[in-house]
Coordinates of C-alpha atoms in Angstrom, one line a residue:
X196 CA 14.9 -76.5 -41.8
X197 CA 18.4 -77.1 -40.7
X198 CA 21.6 -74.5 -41.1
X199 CA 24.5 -75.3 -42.5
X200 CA 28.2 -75.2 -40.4
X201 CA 31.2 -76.2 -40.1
X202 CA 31.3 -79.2 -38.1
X203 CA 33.0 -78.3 -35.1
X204 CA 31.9 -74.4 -35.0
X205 CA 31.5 -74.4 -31.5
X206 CA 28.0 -72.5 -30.7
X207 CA 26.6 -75.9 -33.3
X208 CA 26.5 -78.1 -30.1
X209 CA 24.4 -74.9 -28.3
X210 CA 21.5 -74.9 -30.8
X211 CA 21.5 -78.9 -30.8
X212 CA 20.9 -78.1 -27.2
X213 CA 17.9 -76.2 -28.4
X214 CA 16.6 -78.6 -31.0
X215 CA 17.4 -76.5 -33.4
X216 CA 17.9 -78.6 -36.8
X217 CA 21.9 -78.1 -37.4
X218 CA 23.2 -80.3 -40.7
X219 CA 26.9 -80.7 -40.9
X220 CA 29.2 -80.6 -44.0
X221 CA 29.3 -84.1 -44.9
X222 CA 25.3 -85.1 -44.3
X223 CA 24.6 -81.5 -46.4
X224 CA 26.6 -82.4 -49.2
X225 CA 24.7 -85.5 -50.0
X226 CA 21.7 -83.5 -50.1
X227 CA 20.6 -82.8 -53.8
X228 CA 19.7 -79.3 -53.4
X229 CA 20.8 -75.6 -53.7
X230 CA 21.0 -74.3 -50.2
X231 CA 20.8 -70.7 -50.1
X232 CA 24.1 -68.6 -49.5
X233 CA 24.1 -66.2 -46.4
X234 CA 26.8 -64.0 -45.9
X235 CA 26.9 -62.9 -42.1
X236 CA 29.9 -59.8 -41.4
X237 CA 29.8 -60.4 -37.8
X238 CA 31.5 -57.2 -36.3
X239 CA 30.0 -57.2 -32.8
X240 CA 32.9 -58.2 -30.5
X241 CA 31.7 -61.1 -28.6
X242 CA 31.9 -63.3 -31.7
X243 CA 29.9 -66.5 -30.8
X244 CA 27.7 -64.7 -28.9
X245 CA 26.5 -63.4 -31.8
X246 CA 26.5 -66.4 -33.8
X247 CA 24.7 -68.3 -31.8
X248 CA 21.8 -65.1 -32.0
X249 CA 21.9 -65.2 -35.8
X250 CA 22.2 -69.1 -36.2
X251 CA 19.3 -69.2 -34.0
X252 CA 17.1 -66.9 -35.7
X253 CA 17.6 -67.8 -39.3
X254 CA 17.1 -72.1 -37.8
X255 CA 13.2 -70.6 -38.2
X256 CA 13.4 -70.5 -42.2
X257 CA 11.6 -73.3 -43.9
X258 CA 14.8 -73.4 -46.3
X259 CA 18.2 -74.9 -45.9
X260 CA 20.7 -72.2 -44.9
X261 CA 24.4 -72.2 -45.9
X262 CA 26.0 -69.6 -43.9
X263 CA 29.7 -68.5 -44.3
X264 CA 31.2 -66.3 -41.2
X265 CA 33.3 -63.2 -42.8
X266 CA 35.7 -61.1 -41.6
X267 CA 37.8 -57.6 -41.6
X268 CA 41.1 -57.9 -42.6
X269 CA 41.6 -53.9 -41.5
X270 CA 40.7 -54.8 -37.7
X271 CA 41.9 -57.1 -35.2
X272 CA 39.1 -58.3 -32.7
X273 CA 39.7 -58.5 -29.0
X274 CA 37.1 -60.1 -27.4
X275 CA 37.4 -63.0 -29.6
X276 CA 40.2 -65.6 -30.0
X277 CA 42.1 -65.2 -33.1
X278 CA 42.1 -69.1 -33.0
X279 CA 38.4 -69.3 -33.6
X280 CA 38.3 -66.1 -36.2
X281 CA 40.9 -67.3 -38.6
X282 CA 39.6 -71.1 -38.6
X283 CA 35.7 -69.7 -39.1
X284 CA 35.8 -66.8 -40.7
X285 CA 36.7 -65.9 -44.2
X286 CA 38.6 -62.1 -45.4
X287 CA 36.5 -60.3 -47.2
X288 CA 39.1 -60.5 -50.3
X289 CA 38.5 -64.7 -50.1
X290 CA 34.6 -64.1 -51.0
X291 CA 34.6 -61.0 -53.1
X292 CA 34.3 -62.9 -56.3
X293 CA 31.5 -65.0 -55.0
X294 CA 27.7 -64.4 -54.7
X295 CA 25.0 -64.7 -52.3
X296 CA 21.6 -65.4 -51.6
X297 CA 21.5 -62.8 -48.8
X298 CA 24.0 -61.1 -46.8
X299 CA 23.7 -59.8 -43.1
X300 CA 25.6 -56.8 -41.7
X301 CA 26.0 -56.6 -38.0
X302 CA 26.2 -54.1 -35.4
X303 CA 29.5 -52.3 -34.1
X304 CA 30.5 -51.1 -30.5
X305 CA 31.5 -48.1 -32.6
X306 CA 28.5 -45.8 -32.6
X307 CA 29.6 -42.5 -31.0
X308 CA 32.6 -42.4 -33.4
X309 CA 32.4 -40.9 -36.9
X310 CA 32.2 -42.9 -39.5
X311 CA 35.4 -42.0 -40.9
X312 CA 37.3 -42.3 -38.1
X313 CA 36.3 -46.5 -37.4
X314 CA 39.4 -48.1 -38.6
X315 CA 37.8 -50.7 -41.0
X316 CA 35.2 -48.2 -42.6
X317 CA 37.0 -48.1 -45.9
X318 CA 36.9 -52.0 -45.6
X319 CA 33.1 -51.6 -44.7
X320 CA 32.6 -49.2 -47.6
X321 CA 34.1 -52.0 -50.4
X322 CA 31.7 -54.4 -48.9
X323 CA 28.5 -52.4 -48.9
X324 CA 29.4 -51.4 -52.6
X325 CA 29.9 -54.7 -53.6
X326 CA 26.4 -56.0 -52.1
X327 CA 25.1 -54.2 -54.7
X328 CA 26.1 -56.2 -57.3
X329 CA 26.4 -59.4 -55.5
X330 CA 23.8 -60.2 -53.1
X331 CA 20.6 -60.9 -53.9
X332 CA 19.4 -58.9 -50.4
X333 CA 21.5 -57.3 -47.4
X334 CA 19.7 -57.2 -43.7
X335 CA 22.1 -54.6 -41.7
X336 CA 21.3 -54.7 -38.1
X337 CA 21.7 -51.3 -35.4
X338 CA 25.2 -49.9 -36.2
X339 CA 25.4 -51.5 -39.7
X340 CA 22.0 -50.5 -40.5
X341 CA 23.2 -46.5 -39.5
X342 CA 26.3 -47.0 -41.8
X343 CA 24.8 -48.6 -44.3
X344 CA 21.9 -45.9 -44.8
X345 CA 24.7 -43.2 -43.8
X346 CA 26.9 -45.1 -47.0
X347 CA 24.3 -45.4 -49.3
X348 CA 21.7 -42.9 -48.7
X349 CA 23.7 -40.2 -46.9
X350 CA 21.8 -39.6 -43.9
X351 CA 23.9 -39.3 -40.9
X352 CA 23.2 -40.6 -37.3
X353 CA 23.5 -38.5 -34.5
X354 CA 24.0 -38.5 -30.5
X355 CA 21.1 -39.4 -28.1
X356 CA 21.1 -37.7 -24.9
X357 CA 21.3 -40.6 -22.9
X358 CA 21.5 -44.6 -24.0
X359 CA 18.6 -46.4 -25.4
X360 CA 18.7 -49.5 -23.2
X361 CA 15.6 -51.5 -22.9
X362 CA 12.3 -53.6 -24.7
X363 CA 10.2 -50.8 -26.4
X364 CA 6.6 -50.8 -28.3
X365 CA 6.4 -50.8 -31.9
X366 CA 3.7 -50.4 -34.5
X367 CA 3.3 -51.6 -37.9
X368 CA 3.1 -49.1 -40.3
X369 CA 2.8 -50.4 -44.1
X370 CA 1.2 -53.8 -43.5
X371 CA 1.0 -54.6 -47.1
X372 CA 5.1 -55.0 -46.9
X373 CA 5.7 -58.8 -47.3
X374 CA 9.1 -58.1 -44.2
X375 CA 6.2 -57.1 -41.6
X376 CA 3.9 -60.0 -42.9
X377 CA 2.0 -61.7 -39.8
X378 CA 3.6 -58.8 -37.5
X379 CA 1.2 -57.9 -34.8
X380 CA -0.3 -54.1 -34.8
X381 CA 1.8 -53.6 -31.7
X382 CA 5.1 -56.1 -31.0
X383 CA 8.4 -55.5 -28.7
X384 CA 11.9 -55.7 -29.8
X385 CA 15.0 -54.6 -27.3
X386 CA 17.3 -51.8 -28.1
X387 CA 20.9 -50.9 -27.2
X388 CA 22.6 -47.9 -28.9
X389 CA 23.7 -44.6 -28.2
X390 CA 22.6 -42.7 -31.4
X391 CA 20.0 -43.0 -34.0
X392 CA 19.2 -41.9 -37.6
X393 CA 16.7 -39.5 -37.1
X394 CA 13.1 -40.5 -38.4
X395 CA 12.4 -37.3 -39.8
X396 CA 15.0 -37.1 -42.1
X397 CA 14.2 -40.8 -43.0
X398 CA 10.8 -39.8 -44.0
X399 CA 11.7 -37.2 -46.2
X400 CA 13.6 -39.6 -48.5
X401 CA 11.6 -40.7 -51.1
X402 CA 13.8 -44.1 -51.6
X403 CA 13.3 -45.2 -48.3
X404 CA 9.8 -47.0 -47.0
X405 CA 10.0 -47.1 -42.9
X406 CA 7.7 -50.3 -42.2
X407 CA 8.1 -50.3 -38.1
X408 CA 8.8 -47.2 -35.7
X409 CA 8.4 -46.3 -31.9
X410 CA 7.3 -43.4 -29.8
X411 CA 10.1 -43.8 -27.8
X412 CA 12.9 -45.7 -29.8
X413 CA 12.4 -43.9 -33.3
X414 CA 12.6 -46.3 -36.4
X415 CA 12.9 -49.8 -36.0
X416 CA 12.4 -51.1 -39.3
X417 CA 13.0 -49.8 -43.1
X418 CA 13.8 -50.8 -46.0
X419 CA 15.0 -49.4 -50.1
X420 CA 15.6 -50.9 -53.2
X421 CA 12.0 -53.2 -53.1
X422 CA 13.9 -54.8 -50.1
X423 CA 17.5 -55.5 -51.5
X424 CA 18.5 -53.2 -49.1
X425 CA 16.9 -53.8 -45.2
X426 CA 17.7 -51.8 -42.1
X427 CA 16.9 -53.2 -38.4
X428 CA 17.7 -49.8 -35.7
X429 CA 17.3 -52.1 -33.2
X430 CA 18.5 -56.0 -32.2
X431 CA 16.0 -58.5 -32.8
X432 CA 18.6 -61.5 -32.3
X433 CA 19.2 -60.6 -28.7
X434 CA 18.5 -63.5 -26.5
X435 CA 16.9 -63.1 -22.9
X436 CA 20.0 -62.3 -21.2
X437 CA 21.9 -59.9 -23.2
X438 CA 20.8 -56.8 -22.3
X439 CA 21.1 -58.3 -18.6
X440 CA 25.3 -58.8 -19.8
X441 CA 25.7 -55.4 -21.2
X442 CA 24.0 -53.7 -18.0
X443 CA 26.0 -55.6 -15.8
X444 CA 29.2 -55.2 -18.2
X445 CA 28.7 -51.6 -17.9
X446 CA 28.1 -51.6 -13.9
X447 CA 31.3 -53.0 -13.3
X448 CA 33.3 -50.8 -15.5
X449 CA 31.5 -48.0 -13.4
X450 CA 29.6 -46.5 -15.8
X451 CA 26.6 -46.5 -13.5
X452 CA 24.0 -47.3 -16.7
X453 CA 20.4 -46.8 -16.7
X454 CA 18.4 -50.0 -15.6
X455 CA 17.1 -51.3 -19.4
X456 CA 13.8 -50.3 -19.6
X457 CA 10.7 -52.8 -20.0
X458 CA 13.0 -54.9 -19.3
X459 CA 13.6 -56.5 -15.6
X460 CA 10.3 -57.7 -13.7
X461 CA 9.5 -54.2 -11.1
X462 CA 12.7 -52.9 -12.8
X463 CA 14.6 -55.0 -10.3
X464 CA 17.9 -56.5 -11.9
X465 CA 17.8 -59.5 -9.5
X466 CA 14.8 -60.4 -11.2
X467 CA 15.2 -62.9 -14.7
X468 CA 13.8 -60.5 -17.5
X469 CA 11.0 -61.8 -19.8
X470 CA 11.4 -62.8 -23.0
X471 CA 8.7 -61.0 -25.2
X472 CA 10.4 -60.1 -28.6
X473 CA 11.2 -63.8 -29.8
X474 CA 7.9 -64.5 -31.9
X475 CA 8.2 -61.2 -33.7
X476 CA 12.2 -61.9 -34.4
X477 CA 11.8 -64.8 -35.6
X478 CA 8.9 -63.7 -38.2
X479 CA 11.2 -60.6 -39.4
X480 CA 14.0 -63.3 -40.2
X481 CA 11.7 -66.2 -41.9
X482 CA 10.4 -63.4 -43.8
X483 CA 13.7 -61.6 -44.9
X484 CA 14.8 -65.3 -46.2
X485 CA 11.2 -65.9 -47.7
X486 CA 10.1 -62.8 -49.3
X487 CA 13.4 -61.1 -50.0
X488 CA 16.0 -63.8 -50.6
X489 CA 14.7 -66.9 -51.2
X490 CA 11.6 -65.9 -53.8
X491 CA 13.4 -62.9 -55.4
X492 CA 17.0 -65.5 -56.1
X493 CA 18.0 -67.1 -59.3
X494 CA 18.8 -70.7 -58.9
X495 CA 22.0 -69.7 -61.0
X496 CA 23.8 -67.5 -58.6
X497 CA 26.3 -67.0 -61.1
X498 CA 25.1 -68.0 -64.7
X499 CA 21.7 -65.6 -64.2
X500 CA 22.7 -61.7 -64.4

């Protein structure tokens, strides 16, 4: 079912490139129905890059999706154009009063600071408190899903020897959990972090369920709250060639990073990775809007407590 955009957002012409169904304004408000409201805080810094990622994935929900872009007003982005920020994305203090459907917390290039010391984590911290009260269900993703569990739950991340780059094995570990419904014992899904929240202190927290983990990349997937709180450790949206970016990125600034592993064909570079993770991606997303959003909303946002 089609997403909802501005009409000139400029990644819309991309995923009609794609077939992916993309309804403007104008056709979406002669539509007589209540399409669900999803908040995405996009604070990666390539901006459309990861617009196009999330646009993309949530284009595989059988219901229409309304999605509003928001914004820090405590940080200035620059890898983006301020042109495109301040015509498509909404201050947090614009939306506050609002509600929605579902709301989706990105990752950061911040990860081997301290929380405290990221200059928009006070910002961060009004936002995840008011998801509490306002939105029906919030999917945080790598770096937001450490801060949000680090926010709400108090459990800290810490420093990995050495990056997790690469396309790692997962298992399913509570089937019954409607977020892992149609999951495969086994499925891939790419990581690129340099910490993680450790899995043991994870499972000794009663109020957290972890659904998906790996031997090698720790906890993909968890979740609290009967699901109105979701963490994703890892990057499900990534298309094929955005780990290739970020090892490239980091060759040239001479960083001399690790080849992504399961990643390139022979572990050659020159060769175009395989896309492996897409299937499973797309069924965490349909069932985040289906299960979690969608099923658990009122019709009312704002006349149903």
């Amino acid at each position: 079912m089609p997403i909802r955009v501005q009409n000139d957002l400029p990644v819309k012409e991309i995923l009609e490139q794609e077939n992916i169904f993309v309804m403007d304004e104008y056709r979406a408000a002669h539509q007589d129905i209540r399409p669900l409201s999803i908040g995405l805080l996009n604070l990666m810094p390539l901006k459309e890059d990861t617009e196009l990622q999330i646009l993309r994935s949530l284009s595989n929900t059988p219901i229409q999706v309304d999605v509003t872009f928001v914004r820090m007003t405590s940080h200035v982005s620059k890898n983006t154009s301020t042109s495109h920020i301040y015509k498509f994305y909404e201050p947090f203090e614009s939306i506050r009063d609002k509600r929605y459907d579902g709301f989706i917390i990105t990752g950061a290039p911040v990860e081997q600071m301290p929380f405290e010391e990221v200059d928009y984590w006070e910002e961060l911290k009004k936002i995840m408190e008011w998801t509490k009260t306002n939105v029906t269900s919030t999917l945080h993703l790598c770096w937001g899903a450490q801060a949000g569990i680090y926010y709400h739950y108090g459990i800290n991340k810490t420093e990995l020897p050495k990056k997790l780059s690469g396309v790692y094995r997962h298992r399913v570990r509570n089937r019954k959990i409607p977020l892992v419904r149609g999951f495969d014992d086994i499925f891939m899904a790419p990581h690129s972090r340099h910490t993680e929240v450790p899995q043991e202190l994870l499972e000794k927290d009663d109020r957290i369920t972890i659904l998906a983990d790996s031997r090698q990349a720790g906890v993909f997937l968890c979740m609290a709250e009967g699901g109105r709180q979701i963490f994703v450790m890892g990057h499900p949206e990534y298309d094929r060639m955005t780990l290739d970016s970020e090892y490239k990125r980091d060759m040239g600034r001479g960083l001399n990073p690790q080849i992504p592993e399961n990643y390139y064909p022979d572990d050659d570079p020159e060769n175009k990775p395989v896309l492996t993770w897409r299937s499973h991606a797309n069924n965490l997303y349909t069932n985040w809007v289906n299960y979690y959003v969608y099923q658990e909303t009122p019709y009312d946002l704002y006349g149903t407590p």
